[in-house]
Short mmCIF file of C-alpha atoms and ligand atoms in Angstrom, two decimals:
data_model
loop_
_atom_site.label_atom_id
_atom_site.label_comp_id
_atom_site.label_asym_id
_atom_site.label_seq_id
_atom_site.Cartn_x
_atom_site.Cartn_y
_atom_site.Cartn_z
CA UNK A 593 -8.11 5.27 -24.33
CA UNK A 594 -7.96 2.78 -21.20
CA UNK A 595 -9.76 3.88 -17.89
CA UNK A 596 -7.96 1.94 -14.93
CA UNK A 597 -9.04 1.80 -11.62
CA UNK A 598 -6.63 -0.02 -8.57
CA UNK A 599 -6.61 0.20 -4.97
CA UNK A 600 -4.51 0.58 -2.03
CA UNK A 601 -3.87 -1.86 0.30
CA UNK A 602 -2.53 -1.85 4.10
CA UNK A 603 0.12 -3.97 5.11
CA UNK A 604 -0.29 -7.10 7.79
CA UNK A 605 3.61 -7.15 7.50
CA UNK A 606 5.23 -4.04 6.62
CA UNK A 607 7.86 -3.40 3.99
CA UNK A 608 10.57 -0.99 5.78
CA UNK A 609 13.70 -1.18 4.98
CA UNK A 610 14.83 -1.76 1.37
CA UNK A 611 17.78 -3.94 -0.13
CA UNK A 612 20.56 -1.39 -1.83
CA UNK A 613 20.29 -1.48 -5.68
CA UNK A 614 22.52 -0.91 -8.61
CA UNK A 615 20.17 -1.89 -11.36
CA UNK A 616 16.69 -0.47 -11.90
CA UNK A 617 15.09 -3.69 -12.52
CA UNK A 618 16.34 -4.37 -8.63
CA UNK A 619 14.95 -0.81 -7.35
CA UNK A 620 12.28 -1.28 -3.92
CA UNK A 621 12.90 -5.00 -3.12
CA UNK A 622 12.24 -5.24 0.89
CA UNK A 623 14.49 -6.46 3.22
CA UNK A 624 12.02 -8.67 4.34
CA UNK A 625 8.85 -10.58 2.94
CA UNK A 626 5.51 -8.42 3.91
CA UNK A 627 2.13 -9.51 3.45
CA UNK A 628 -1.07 -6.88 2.93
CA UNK A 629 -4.89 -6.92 2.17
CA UNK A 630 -6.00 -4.99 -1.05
CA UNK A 631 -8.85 -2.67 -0.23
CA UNK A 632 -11.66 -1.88 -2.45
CA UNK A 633 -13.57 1.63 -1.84
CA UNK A 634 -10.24 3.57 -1.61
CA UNK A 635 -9.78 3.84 -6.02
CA UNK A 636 -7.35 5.83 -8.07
CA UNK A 637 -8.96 6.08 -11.27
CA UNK A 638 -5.86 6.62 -14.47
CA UNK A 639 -7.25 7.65 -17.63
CA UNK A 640 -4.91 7.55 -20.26
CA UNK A 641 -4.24 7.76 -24.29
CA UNK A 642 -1.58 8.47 -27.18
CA UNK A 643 -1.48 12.77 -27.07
CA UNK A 644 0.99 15.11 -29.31
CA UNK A 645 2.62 16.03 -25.95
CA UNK A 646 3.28 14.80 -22.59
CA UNK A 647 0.16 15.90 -20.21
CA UNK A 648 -0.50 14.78 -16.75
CA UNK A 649 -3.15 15.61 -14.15
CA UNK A 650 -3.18 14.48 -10.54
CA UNK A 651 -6.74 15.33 -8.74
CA UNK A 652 -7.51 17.67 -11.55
CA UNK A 653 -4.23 19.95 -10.99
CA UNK A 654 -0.72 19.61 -13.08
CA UNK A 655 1.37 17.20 -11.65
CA UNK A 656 3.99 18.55 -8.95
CA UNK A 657 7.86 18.48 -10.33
CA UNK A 658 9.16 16.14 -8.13
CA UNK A 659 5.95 13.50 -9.43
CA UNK A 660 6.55 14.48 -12.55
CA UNK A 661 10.38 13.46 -13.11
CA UNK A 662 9.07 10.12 -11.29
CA UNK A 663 6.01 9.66 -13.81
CA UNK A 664 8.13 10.70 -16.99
CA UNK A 665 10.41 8.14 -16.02
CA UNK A 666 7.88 4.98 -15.13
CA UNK A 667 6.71 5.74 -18.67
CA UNK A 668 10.36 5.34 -19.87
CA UNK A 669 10.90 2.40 -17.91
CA UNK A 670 7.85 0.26 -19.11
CA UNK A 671 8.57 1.23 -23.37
CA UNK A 672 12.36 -0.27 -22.60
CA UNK A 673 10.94 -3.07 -20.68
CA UNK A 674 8.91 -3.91 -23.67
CA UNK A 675 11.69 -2.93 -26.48
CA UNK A 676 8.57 -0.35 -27.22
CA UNK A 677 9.23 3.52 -28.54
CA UNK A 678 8.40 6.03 -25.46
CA UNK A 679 5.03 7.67 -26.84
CA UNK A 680 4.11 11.32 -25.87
CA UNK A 681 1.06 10.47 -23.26
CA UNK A 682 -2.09 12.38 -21.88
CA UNK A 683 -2.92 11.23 -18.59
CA UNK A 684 -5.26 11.90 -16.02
CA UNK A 685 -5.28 10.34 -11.99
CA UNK A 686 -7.49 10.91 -9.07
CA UNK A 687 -8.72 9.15 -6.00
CA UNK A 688 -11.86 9.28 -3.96
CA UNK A 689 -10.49 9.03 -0.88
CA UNK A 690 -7.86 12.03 0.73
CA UNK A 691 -4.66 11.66 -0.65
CA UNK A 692 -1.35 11.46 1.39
CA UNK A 693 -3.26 10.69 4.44
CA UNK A 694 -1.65 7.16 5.56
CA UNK A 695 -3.78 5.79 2.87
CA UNK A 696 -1.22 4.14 0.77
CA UNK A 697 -1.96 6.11 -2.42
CA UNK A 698 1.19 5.56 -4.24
CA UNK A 699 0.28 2.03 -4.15
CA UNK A 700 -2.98 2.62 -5.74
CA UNK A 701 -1.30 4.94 -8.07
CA UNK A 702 1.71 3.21 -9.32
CA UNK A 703 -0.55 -0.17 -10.08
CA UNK A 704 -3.03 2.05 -12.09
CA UNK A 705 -0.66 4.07 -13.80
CA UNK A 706 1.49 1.19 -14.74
CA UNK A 707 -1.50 -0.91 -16.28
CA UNK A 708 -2.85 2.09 -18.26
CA UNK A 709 0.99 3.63 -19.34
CA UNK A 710 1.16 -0.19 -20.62
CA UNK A 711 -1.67 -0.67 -22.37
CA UNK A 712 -1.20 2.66 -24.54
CA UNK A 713 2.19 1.99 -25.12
CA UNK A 714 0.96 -1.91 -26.06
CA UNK A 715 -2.19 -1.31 -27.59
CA UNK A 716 -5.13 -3.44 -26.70
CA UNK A 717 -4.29 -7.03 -27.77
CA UNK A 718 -0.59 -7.31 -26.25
CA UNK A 719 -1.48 -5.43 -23.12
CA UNK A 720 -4.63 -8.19 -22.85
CA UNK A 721 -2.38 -11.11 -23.84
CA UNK A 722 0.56 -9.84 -20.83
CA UNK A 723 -2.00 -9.47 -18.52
CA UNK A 724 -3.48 -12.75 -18.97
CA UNK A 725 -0.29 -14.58 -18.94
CA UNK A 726 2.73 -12.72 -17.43
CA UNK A 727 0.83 -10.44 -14.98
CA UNK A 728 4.17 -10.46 -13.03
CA UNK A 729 5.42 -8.57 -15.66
CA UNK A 730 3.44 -5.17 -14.56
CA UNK A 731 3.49 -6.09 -11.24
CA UNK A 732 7.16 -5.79 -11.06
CA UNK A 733 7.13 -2.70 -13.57
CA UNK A 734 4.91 -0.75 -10.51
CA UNK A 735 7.18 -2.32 -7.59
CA UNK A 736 10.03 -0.16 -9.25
CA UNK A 737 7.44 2.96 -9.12
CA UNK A 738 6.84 2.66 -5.57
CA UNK A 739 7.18 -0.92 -3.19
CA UNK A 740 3.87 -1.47 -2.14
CA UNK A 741 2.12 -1.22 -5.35
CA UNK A 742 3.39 -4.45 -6.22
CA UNK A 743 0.99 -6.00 -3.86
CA UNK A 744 -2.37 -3.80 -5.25
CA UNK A 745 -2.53 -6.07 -8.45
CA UNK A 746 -4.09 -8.47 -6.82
CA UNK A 747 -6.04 -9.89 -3.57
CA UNK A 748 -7.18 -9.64 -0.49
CA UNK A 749 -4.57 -11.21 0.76
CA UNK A 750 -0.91 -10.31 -1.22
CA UNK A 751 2.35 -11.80 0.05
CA UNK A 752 5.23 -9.67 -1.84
CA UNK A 753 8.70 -11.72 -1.27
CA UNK A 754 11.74 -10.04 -3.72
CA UNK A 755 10.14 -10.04 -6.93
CA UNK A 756 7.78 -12.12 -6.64
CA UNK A 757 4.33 -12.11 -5.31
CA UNK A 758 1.71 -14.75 -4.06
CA UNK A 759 -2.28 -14.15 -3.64
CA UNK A 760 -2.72 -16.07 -0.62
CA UNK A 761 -5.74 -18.97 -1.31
CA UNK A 762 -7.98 -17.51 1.49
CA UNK A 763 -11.45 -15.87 1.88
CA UNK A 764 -12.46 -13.88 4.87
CA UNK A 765 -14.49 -10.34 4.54
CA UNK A 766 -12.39 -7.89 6.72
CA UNK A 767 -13.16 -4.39 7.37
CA UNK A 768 -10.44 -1.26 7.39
CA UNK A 769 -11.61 1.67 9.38
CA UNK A 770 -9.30 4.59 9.03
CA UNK A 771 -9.22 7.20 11.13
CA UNK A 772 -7.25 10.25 9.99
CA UNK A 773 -5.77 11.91 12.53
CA UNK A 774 -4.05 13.99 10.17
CA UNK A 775 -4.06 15.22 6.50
CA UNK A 776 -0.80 17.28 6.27
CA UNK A 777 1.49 15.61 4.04
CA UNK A 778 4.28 13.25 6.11
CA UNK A 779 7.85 15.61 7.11
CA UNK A 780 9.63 12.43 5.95
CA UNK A 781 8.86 10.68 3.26
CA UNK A 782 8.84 6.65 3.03
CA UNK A 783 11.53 6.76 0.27
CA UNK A 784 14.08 8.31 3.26
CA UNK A 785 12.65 6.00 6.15
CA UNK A 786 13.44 2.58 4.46
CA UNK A 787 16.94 4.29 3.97
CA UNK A 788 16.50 4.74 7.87
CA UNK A 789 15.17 1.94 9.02
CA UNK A 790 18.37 -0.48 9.00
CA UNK A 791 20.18 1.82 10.82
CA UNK A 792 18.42 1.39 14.09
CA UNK A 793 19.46 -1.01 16.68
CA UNK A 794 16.03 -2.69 17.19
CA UNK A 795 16.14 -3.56 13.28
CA UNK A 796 18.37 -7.17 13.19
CA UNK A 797 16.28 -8.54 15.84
CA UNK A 798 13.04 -7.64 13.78
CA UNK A 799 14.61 -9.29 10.42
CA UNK A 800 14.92 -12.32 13.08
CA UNK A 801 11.51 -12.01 14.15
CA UNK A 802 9.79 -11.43 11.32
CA UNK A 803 9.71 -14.89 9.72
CA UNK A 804 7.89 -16.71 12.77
CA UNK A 805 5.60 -13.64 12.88
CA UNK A 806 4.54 -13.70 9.20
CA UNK A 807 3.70 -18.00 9.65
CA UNK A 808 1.70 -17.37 12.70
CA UNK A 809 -0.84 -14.41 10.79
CA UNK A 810 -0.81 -16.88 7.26
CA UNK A 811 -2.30 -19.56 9.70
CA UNK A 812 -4.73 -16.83 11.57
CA UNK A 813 -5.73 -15.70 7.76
CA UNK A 814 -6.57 -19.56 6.95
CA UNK A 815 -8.50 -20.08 10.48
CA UNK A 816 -10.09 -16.74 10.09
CA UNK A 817 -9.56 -16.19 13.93
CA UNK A 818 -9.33 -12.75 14.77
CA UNK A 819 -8.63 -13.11 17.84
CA UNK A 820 -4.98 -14.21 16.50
CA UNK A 821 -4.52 -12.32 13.77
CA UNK A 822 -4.80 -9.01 15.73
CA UNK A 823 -2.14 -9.05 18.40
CA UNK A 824 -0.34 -10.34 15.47
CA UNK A 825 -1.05 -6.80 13.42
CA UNK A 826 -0.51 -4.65 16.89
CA UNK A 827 2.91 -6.09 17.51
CA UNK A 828 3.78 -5.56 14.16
CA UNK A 829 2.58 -1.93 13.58
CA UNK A 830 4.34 -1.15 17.41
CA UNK A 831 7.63 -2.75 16.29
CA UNK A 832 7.73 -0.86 12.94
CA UNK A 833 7.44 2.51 14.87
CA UNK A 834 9.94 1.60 17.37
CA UNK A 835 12.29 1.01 14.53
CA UNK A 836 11.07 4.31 12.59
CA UNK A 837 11.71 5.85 16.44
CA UNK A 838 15.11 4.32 17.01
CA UNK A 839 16.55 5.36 13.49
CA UNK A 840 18.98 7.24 12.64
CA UNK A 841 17.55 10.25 12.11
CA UNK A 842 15.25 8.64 14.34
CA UNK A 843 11.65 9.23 12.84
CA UNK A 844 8.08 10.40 14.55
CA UNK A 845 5.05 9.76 13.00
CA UNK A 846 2.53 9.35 15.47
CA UNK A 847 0.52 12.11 16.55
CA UNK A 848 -0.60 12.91 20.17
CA UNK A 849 -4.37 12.17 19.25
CA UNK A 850 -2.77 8.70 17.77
CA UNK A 851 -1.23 7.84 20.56
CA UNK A 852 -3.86 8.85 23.21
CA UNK A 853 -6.30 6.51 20.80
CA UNK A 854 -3.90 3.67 20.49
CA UNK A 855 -3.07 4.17 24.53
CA UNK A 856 -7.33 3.76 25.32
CA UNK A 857 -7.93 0.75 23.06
CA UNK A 858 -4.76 -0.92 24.35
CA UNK A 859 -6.50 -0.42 27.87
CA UNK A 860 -9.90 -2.54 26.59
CA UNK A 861 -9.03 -6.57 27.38
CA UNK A 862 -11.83 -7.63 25.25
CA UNK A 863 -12.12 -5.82 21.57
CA UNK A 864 -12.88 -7.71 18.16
CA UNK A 865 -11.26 -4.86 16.49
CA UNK A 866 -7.56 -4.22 16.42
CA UNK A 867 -5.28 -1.57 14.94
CA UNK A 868 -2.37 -1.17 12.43
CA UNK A 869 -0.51 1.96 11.10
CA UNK A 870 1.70 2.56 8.00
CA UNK A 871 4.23 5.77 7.87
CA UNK A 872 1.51 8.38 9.25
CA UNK A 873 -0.76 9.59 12.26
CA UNK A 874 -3.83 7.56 10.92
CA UNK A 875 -4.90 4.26 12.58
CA UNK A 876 -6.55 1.91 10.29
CA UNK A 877 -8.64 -0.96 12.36
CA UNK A 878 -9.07 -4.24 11.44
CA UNK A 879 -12.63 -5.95 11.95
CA UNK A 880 -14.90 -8.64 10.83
CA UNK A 881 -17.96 -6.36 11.18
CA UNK A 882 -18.65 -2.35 10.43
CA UNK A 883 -17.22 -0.58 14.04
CA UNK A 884 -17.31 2.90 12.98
CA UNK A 885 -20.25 3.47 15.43
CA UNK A 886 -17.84 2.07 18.78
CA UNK A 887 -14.76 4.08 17.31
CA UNK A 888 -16.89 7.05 17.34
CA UNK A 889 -17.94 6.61 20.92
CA UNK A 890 -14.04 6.10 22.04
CA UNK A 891 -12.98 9.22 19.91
CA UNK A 892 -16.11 11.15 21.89
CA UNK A 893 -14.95 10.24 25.58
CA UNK A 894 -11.55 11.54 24.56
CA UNK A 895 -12.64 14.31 23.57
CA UNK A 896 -10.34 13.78 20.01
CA UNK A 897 -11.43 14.06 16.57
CA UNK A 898 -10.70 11.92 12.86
CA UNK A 899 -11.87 11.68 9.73
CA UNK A 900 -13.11 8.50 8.79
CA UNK A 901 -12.83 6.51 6.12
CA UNK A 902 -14.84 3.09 6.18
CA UNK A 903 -12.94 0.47 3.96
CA UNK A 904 -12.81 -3.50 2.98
CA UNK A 905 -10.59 -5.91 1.38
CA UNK A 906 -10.65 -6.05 -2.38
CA UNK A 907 -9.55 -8.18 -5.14
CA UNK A 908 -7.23 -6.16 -7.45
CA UNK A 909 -7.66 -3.14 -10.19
CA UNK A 910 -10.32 -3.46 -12.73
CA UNK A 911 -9.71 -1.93 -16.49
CA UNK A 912 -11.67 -0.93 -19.77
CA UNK A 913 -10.76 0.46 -23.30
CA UNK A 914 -12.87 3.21 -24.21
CA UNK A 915 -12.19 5.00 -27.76
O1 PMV B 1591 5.81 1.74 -1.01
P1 PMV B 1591 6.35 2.76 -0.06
O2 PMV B 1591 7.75 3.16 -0.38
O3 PMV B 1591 5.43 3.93 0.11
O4 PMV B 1591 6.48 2.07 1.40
C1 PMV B 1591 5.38 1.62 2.13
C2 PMV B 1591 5.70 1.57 3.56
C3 PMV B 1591 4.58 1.23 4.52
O5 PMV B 1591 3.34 1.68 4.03
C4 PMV B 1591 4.86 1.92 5.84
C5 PMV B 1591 4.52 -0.26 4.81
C6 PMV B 1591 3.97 -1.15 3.71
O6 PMV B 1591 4.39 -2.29 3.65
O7 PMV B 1591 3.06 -0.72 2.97
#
């Protein structure tokens, strides 16, 4: 048995808006490069080993239909990538943080699942030797089980162009403070926004925008200034909802306590904490020191309320055989 555990990560520079595909191996390539940090206290945890039939748990419960077409098939996908027979699998996931919550947890889930479904379907000494030396391997097998997992086998920092990725050589402890706003499960799900997202007007100019954008935060990630990196994150989190706004359907993710939040902190001139969102209601914040106590206080005055969940970068998804 193998015992995996990844992480999710939250993007810097999002991936919305995906490039039409007619081959599998081609399947969730962004229309643009998009950079992340890997977290570490958010973990999906995939057991799995060789069983007589197909068996999957998610959170303790059998796996929902739709999740199960989508795991049957990853399995599929990774025995013909590796000219391997698809084995009959029992296989357990759960995470310690809320799931589908604007915490990216099909990132977390398609790195882990696609490590452990490998290693079972390798065994122990070909999964090791793949890892070791063609780690892009699995990292493109769980980019074609949902985009943004490519980028949670590694970090902090992840730069995900096409098929390839990059771990960007810096160090600097961050902080992600998420505040969910929300736990009801998203009316539309990412897979039809990046369908969406090309079709609004705002979206050429962005593609245009995106490359001097992505430069300037590598350089605030190397200087460690904060002070550069977040009106960086804001504009970039802002621009990807105008898009998701001005789509066609256009697309409304942001609650009213989100937006009252966002509105205050906008209002502060001096903060060294600064917001991002992904598809969802929940803000996460970006700091260099532990601001849960200050968010608190802002929430208070409002008079709004969020659950919290107090994150920081992380460096990739650990993994041990068991028998
Ligand atoms: O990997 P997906 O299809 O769930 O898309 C992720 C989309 C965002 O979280 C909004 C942005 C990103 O780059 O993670």
């Amino acid at each position: 048995m193998i015992k995996v555990i990844a992480s999710p990560n939250i993007a810097f520079i999002k991936y919305w808006g995906k490039k039409e595909f007619t081959q599998d191996q081609d399947r969730n390539i962004g229309l643009n490069p998009s950079l992340s940090m890997t977290l570490s206290r958010a973990q999906t945890t995939v057991t799995c080993r060789l069983s007589e039939t197909d068996h999957f748990l998610v959170n303790k419960a059998p796996v929902k239909e739709k999740d199960l077409i989508k795991l049957s098939d990853h399995i599929q996908r990774i025995a013909d990538f590796f000219q391997l027979p698809r084995k009959t699998l029992h296989i357990e996931s759960s995470n310690n943080f809320p799931t589908g919550t604007g915490i990216a947890s099909s990132a977390s889930a398609y790195a882990a699942l696609t490590l452990a479904i490998s290693a079972c379907l390798l065994g122990k000494e070909r999964f090791i030797e793949v890892y070791e030396n063609r780690l892009s391997d699995f990292i493109n097998l769980a980019r074609r089980g949902s985009g943004s997992a490519a980028r949670s086998l590694e970090g902090p920092f992840v730069y995900w162009n096409d098929k390839k990725t990059q771990v960007l050589p810096y160090q600097w402890k961050l902080y992600d403070t998420v505040l969910i706003f929300s736990s009801t499960e998203k009316k539309v799900s990412s897979t039809d926004g990046h369908k969406y997202a090309p079709l609004s007007p705002l979206f050429p100019e962005r593609l245009q925008k995106l490359e001097l954008r992505t430069q300037k935060l590598i350089q605030a990630l190397e200087k460690q200034n904060l002070h550069q990196l977040g009106p960086l994150l804001e504009e970039e989190a802002d621009e990807m909802h105008n898009v998701m706004r001005s789509s066609t359907p256009p697309i409304e993710y942001q609650s009213a306590e989100c937006r009252q939040f966002l509105s205050e902190i906008k209002k502060q001139a001096q903060r060294d904490f600064y917001y991002t969102l992904d598809a969802g209601p929940n803000v996460h914040i970006i700091s260099e020191k532990p601001v849960v106590e200050i968010l608190k206080k802002i929430m208070k005055d409002l008079d709004i309320s969020a659950e919290i969940w107090e994150d920081e970068q992380g460096y990739g998804p650990s993994w041990e055989f068991t028998n």
